[in-house]
PDB file of C-alpha atoms and ligand atoms in Angstrom:
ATOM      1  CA  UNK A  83     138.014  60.957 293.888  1.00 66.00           C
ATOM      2  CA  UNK A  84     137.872  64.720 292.367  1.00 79.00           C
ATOM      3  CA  UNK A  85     134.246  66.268 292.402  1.00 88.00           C
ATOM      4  CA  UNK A  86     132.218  65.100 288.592  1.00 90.00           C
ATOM      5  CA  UNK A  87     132.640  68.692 286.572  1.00 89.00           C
ATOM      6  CA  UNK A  88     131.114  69.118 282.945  1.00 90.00           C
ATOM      7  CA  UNK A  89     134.511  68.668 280.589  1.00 88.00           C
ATOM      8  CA  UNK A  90     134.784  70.775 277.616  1.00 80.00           C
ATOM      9  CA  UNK A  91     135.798  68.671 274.859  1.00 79.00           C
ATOM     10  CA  UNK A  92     136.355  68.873 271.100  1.00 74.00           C
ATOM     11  CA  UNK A  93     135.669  65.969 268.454  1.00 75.00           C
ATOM     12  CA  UNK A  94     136.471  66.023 264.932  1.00 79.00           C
ATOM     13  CA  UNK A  95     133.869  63.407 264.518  1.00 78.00           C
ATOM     14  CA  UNK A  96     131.398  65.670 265.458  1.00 86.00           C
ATOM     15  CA  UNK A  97     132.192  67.568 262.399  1.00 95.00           C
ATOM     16  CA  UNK A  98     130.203  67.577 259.372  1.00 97.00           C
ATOM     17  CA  UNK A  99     131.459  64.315 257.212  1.00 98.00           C
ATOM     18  CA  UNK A 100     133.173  66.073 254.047  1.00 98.00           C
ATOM     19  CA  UNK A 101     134.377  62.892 251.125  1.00 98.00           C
ATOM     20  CA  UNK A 102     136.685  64.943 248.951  1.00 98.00           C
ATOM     21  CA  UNK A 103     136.789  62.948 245.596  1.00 98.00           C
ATOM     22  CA  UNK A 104     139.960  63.886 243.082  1.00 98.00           C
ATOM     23  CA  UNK A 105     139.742  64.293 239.533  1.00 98.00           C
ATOM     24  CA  UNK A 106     141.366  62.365 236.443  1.00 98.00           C
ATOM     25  CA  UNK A 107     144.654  61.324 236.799  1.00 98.00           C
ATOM     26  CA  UNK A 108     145.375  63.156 239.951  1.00 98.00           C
ATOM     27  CA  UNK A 109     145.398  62.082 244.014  1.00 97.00           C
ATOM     28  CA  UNK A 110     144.048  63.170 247.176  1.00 97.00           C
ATOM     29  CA  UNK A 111     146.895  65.784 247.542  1.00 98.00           C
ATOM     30  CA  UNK A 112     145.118  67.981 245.105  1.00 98.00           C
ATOM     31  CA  UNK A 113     143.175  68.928 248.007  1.00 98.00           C
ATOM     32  CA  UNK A 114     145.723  69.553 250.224  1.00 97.00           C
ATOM     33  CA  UNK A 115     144.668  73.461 250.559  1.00 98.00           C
ATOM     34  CA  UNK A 116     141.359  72.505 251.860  1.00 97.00           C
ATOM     35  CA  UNK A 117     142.685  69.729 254.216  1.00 95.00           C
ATOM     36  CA  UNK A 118     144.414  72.705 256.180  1.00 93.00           C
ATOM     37  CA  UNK A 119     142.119  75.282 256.216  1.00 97.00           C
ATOM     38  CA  UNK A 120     138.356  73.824 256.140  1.00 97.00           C
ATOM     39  CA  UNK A 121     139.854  70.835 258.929  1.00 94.00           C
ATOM     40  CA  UNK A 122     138.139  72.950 261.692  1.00 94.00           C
ATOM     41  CA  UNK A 123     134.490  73.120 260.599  1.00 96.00           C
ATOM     42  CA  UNK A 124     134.386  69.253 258.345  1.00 97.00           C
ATOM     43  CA  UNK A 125     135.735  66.166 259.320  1.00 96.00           C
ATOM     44  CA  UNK A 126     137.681  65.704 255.776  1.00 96.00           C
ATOM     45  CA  UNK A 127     138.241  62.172 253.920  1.00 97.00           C
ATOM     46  CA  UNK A 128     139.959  62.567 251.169  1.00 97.00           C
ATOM     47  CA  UNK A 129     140.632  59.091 249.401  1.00 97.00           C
ATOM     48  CA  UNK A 130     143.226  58.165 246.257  1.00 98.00           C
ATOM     49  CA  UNK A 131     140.841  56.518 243.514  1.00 97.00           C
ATOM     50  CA  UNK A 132     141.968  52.953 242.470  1.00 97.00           C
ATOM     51  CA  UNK A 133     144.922  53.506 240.346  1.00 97.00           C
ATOM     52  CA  UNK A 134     145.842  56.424 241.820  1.00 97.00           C
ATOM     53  CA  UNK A 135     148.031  58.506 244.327  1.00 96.00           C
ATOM     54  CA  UNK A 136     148.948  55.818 247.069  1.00 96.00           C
ATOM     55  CA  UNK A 137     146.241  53.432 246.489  1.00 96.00           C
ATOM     56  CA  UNK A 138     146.858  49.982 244.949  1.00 94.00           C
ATOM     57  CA  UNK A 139     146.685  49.861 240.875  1.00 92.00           C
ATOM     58  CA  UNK A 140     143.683  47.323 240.452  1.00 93.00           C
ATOM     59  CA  UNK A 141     143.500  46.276 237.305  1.00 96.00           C
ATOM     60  CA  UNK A 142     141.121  47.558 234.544  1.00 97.00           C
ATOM     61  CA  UNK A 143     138.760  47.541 233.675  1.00 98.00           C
ATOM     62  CA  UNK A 144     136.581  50.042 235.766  1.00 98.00           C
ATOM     63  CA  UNK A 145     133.690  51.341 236.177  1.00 98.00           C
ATOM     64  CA  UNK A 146     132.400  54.212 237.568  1.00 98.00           C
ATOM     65  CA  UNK A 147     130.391  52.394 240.153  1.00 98.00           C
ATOM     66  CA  UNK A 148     133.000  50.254 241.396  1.00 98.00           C
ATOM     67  CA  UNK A 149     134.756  53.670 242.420  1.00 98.00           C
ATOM     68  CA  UNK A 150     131.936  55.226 244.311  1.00 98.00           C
ATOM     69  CA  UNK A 151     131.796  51.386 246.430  1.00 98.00           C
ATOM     70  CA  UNK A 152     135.427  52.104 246.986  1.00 97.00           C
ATOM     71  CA  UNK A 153     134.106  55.644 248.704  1.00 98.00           C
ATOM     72  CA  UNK A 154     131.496  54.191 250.061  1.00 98.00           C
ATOM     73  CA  UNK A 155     133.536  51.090 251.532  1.00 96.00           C
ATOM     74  CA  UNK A 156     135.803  53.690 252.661  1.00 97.00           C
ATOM     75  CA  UNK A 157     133.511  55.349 254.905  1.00 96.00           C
ATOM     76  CA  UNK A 158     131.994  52.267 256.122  1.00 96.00           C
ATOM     77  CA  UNK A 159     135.483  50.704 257.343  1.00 95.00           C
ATOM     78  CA  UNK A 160     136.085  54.632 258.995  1.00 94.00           C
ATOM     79  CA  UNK A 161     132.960  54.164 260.548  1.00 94.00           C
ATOM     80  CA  UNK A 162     130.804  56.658 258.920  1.00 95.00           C
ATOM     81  CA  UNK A 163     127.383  55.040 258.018  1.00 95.00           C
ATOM     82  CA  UNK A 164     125.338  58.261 257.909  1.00 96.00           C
ATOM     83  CA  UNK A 165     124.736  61.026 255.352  1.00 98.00           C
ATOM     84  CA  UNK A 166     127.891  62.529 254.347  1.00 98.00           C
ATOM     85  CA  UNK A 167     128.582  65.848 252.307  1.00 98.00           C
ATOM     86  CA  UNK A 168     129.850  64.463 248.574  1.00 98.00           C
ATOM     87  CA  UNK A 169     132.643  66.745 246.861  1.00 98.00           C
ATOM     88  CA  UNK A 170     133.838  65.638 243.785  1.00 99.00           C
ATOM     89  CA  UNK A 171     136.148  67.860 241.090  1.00 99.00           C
ATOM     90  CA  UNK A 172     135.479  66.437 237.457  1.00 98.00           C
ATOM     91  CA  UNK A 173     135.872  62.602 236.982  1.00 98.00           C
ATOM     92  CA  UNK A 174     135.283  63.247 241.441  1.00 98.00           C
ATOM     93  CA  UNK A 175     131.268  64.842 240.219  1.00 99.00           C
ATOM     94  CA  UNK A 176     130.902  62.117 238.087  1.00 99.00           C
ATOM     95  CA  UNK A 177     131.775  59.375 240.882  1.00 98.00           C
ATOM     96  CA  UNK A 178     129.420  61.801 243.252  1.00 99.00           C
ATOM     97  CA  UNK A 179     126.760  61.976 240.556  1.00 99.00           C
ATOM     98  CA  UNK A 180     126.914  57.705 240.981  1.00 98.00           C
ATOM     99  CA  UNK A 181     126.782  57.509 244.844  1.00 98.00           C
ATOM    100  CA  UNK A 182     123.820  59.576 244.590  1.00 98.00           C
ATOM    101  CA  UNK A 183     122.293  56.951 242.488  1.00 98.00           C
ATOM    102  CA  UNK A 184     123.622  53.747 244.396  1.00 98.00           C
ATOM    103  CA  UNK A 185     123.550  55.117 248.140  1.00 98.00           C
ATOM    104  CA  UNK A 186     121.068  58.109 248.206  1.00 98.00           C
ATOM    105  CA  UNK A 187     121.181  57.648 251.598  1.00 98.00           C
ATOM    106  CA  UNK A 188     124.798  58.586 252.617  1.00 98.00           C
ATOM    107  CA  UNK A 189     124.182  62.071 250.760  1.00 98.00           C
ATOM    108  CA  UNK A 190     123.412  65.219 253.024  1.00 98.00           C
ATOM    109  CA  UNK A 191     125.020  67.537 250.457  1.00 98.00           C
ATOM    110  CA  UNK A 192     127.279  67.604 247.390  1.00 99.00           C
ATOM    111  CA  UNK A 193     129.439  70.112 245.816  1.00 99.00           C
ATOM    112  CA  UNK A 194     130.035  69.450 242.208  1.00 99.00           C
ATOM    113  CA  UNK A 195     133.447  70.958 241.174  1.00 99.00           C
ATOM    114  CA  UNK A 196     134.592  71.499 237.761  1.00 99.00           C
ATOM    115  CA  UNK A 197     132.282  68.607 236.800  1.00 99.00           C
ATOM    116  CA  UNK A 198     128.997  68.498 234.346  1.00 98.00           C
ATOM    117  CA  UNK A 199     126.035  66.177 234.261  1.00 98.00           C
ATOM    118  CA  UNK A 200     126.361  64.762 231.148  1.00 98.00           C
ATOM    119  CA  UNK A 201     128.191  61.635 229.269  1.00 98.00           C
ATOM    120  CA  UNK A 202     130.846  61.558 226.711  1.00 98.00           C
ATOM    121  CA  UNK A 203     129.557  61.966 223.430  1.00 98.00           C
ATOM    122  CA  UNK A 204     130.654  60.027 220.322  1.00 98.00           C
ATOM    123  CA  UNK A 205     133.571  61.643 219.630  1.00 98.00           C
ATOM    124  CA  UNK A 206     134.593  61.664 223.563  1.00 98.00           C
ATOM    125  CA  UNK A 207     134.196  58.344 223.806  1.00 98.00           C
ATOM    126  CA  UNK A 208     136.574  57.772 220.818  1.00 98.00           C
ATOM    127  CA  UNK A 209     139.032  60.105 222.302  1.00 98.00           C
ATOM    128  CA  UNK A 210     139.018  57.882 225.619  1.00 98.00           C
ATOM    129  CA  UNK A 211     139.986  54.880 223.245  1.00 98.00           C
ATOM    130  CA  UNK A 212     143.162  56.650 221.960  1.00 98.00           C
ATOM    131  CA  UNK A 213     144.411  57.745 225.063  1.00 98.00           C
ATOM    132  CA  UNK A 214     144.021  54.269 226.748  1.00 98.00           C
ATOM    133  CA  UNK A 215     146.156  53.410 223.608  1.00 98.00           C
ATOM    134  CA  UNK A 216     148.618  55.700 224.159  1.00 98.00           C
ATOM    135  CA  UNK A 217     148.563  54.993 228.322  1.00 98.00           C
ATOM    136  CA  UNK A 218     149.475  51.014 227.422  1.00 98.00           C
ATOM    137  CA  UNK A 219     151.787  51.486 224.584  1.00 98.00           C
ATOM    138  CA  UNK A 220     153.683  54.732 225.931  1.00 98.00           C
ATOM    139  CA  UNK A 221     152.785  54.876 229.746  1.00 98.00           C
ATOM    140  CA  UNK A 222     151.623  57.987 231.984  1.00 98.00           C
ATOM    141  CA  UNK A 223     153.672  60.759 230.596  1.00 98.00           C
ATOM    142  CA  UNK A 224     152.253  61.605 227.479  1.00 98.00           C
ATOM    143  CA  UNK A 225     148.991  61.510 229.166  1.00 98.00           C
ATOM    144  CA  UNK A 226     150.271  63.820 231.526  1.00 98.00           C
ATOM    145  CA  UNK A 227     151.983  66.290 229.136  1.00 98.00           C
ATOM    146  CA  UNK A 228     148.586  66.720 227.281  1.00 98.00           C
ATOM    147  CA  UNK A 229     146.669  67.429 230.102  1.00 98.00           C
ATOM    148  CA  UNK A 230     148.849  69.801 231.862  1.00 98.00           C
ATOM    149  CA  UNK A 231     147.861  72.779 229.790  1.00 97.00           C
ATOM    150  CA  UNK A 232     144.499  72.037 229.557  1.00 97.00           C
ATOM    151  CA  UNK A 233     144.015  71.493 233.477  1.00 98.00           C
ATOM    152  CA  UNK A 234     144.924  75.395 234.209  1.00 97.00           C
ATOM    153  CA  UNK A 235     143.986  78.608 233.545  1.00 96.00           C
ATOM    154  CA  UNK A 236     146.125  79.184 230.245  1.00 94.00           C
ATOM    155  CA  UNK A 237     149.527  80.798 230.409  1.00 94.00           C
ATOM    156  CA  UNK A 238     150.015  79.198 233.882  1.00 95.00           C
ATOM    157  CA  UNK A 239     152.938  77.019 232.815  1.00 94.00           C
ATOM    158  CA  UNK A 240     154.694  80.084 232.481  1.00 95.00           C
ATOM    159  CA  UNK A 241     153.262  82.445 235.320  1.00 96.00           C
ATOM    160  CA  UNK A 242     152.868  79.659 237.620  1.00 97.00           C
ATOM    161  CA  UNK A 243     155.787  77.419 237.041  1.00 97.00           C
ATOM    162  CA  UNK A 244     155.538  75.418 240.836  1.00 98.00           C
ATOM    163  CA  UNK A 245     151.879  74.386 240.606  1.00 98.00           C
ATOM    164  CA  UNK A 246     152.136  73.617 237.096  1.00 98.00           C
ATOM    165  CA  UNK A 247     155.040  71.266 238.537  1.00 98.00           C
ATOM    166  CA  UNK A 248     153.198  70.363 241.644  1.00 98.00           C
ATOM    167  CA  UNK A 249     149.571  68.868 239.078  1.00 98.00           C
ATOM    168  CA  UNK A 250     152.379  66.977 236.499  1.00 98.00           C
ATOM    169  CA  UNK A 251     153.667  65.152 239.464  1.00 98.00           C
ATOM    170  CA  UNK A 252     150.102  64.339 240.740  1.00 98.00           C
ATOM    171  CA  UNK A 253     149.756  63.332 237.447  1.00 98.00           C
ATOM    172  CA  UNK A 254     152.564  60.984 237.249  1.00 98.00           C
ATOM    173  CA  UNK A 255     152.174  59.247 240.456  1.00 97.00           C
ATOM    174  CA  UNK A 256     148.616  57.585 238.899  1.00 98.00           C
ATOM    175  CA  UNK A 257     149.580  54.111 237.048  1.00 98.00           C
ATOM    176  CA  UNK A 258     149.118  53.133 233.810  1.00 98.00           C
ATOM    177  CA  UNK A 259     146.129  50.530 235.412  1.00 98.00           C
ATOM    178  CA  UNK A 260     144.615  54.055 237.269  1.00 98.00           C
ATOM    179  CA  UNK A 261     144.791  55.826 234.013  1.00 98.00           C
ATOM    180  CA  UNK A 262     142.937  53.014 231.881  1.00 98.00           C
ATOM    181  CA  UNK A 263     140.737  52.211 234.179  1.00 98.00           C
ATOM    182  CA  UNK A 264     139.557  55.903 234.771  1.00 98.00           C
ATOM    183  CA  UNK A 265     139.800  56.318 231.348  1.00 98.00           C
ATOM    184  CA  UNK A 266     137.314  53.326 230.556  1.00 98.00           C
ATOM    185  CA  UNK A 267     135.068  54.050 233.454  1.00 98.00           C
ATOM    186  CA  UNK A 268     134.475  57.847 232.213  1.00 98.00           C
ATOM    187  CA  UNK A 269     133.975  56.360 228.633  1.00 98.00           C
ATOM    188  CA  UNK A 270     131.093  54.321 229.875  1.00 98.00           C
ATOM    189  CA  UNK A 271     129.599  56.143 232.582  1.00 98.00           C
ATOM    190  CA  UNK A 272     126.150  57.169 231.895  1.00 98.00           C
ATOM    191  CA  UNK A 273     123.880  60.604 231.837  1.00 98.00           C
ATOM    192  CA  UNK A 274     123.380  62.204 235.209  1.00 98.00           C
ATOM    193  CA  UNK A 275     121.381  64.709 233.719  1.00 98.00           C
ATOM    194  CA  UNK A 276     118.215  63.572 234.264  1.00 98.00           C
ATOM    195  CA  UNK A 277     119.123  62.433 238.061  1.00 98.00           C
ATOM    196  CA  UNK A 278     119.530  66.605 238.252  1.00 98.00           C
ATOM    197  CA  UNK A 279     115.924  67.314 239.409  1.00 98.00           C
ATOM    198  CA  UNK A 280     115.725  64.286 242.266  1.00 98.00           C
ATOM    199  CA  UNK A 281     118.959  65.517 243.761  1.00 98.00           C
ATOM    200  CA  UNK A 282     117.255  67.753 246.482  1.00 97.00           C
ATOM    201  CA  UNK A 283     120.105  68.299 249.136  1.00 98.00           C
ATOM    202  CA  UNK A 284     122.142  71.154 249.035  1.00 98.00           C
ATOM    203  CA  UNK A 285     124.856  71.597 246.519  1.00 99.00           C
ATOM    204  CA  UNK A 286     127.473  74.070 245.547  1.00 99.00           C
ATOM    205  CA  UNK A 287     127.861  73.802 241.932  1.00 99.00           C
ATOM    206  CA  UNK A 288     131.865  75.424 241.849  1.00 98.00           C
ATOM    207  CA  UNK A 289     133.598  75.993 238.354  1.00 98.00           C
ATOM    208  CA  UNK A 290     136.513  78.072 236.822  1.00 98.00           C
ATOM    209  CA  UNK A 291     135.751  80.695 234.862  1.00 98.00           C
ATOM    210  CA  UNK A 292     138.391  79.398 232.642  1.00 98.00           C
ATOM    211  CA  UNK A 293     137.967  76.141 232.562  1.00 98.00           C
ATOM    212  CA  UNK A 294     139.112  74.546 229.451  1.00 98.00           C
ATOM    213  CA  UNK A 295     138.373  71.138 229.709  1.00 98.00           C
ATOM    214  CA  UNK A 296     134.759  71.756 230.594  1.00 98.00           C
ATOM    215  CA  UNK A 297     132.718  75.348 229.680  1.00 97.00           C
ATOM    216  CA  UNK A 298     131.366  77.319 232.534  1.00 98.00           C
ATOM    217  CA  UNK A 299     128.006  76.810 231.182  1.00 98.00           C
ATOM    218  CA  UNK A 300     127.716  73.329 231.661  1.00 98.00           C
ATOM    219  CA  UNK A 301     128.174  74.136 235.383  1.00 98.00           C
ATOM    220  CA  UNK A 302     125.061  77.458 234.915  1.00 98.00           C
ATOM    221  CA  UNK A 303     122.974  74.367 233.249  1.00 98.00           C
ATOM    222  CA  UNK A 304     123.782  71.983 236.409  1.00 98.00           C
ATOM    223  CA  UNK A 305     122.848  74.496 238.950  1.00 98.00           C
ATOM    224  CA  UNK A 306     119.964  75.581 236.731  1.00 98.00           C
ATOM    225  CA  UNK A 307     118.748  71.657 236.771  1.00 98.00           C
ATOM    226  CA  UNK A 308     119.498  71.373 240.081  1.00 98.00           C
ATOM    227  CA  UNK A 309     116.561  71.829 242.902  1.00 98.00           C
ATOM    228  CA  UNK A 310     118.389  73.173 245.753  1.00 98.00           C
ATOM    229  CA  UNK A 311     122.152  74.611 244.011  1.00 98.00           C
ATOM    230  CA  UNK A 312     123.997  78.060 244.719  1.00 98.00           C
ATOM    231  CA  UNK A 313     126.537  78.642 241.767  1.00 98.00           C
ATOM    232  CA  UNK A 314     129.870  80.232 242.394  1.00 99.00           C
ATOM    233  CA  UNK A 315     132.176  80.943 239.866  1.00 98.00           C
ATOM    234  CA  UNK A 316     135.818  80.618 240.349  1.00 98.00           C
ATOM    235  CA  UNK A 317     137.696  83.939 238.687  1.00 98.00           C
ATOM    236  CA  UNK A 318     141.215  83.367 237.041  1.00 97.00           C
ATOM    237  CA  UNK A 319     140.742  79.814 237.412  1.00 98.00           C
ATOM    238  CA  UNK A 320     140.987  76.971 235.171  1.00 98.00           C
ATOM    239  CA  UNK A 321     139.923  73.213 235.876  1.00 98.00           C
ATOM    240  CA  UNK A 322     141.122  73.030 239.133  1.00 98.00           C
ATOM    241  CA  UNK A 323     140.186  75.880 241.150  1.00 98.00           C
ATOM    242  CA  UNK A 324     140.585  74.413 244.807  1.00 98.00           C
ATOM    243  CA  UNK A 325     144.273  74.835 243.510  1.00 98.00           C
ATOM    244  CA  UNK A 326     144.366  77.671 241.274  1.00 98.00           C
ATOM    245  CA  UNK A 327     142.116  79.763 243.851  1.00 98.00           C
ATOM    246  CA  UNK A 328     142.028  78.032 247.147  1.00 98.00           C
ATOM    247  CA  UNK A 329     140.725  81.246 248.909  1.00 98.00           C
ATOM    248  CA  UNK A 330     138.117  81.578 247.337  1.00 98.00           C
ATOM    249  CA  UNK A 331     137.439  78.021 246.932  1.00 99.00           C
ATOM    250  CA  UNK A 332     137.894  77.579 250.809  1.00 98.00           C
ATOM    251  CA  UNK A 333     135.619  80.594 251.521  1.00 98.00           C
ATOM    252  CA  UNK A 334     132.594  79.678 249.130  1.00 98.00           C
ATOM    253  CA  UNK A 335     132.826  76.028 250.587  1.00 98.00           C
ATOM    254  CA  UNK A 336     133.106  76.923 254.164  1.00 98.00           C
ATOM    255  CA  UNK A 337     129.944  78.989 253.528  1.00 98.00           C
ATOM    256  CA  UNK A 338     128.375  76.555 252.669  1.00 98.00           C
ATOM    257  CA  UNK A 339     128.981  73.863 254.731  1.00 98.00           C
ATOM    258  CA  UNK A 340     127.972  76.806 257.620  1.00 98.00           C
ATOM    259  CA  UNK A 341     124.368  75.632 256.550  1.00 98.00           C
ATOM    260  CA  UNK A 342     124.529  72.205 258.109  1.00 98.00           C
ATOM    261  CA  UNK A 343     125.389  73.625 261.264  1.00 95.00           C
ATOM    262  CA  UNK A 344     122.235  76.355 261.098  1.00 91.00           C
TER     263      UNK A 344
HETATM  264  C1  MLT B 206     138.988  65.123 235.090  1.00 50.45           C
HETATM  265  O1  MLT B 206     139.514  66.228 235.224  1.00 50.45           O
HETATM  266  O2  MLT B 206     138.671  64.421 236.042  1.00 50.45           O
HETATM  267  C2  MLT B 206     138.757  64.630 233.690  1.00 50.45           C
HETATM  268  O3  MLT B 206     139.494  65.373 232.803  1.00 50.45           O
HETATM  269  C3  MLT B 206     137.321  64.657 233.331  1.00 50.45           C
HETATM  270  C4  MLT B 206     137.043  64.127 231.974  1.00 50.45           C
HETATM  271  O4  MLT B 206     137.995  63.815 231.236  1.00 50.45           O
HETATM  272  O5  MLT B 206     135.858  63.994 231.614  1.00 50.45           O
END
């Protein structure tokens, strides 16, 4: 029998609970960069959507809800049934923006990357037809291909030849099923904007200075709308600035989640 001593001990699961939700059509390995570097002060989960990345194709259609109870079932089977920190990037924010609706009580935080309260408009919605069109006649690629340039800050193709590589394979691991089921469930998901003023946790409203896909000021608006949001802006960064500008990124979120600990 040794003498009882007080054992130092560390616990990931003492951590502050961090979902990491991807963005349209793209997997958990888009946040590989925060995986490494923010693993010492958040216990990261990081899921594939339906459709996407490593997780089964289910078939469509889908909505936005039934992907934020896949999060949500997630965390229950990992046995996480308190508030958790929400981080969703784009079509991610929008599946955040729903768990905040359906399970207000598994939110201590959010941070809303590259993402904007409101939904598609006629036109958008329109657009979403064409491409689920295109996804069953032609398959993933040409999905893919007219992303790609939108999804980073312009002239990366060429400056930035391995991430551009690195997103069009993310891209082409999602099936056809992931991409017209995403595709529908964006289509019909509805307005978060007036949820904005009930969401009072703490959120970090993140966005790329160059985003193309959505304008800068729909993130100023969100933050604006938003009771308790700090706004950082991502420099030299399209739609994806955990990859484009992971320091940064890393930094500004790491910040933040500091203030769960305080
Ligand atoms: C995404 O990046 O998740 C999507 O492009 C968002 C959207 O199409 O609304």
């Amino acid at each position: 029998m040794t003498e009882p001593f007080r054992m130092a001990y560390e616990d990931s699961a003492d951590r502050v609970p961090l979902l990491l939700i991807h963005g349209f059509p793209l997997n958990n390995t888009l946040w590989d960069l925060q995986v490494g570097d923010l693993c010492d002060i958040a216990r990261i989960i990081t899921p594939d959507l339906r459709g996407h990345g490593l997780s089964e194709p289910a078939e469509p259609p889908y909505a936005i809800g039934d992907l934020a109870d896949d999060c949500i079932r997630l965390l229950d089977d990992l046995g996480i049934d308190g508030p958790v920190v929400i981080g969703g990037l784009s079509m991610g924010g929008y599946v955040a923006f729903e768990i905040c609706r359906k399970y207000p009580e598994r939110v201590m935080g959010l941070i809303l990357a590259a993402t904007k309260a409101g939904a598609d408009s006629d036109e958008a919605k329109k657009a979403r037809d064409a491409a689920m069109e295109t996804a069953k006649s032609e398959g993933v690629e040409p999905i893919a291909d007219g992303m790609l340039p939108k999804l980073l800050v312009p002239g990366a193709q060429e400056n930035a030849p391995e991430m551009a590589a690195f997103v069009k394979r993310m891209m082409m691991e999602t099936s056809v099923e992931g991409v017209i089921g995403a595709l529908g469930a964006m289509r019909d998901r509805p307005d978060s904007t007036p949820d904005l003023p009930t969401l009072a946790v703490p959120t970090l409203v993140i966005h790329g200075a160059d985003d193309q896909l959505i304008p800068r000021a729909e993130a100023e608006a969100m933050a604006e709308a938003l009771p308790e949001a700090t706004l950082a802006i991502a420099g030299d960064a399209g739609h994806l600035p955990c990859l484009e500008q992971p320091e940064f990124f890393n930094d500004t979120v790491r910040e933040f989640l500091e203030g769960f600990y305080e």
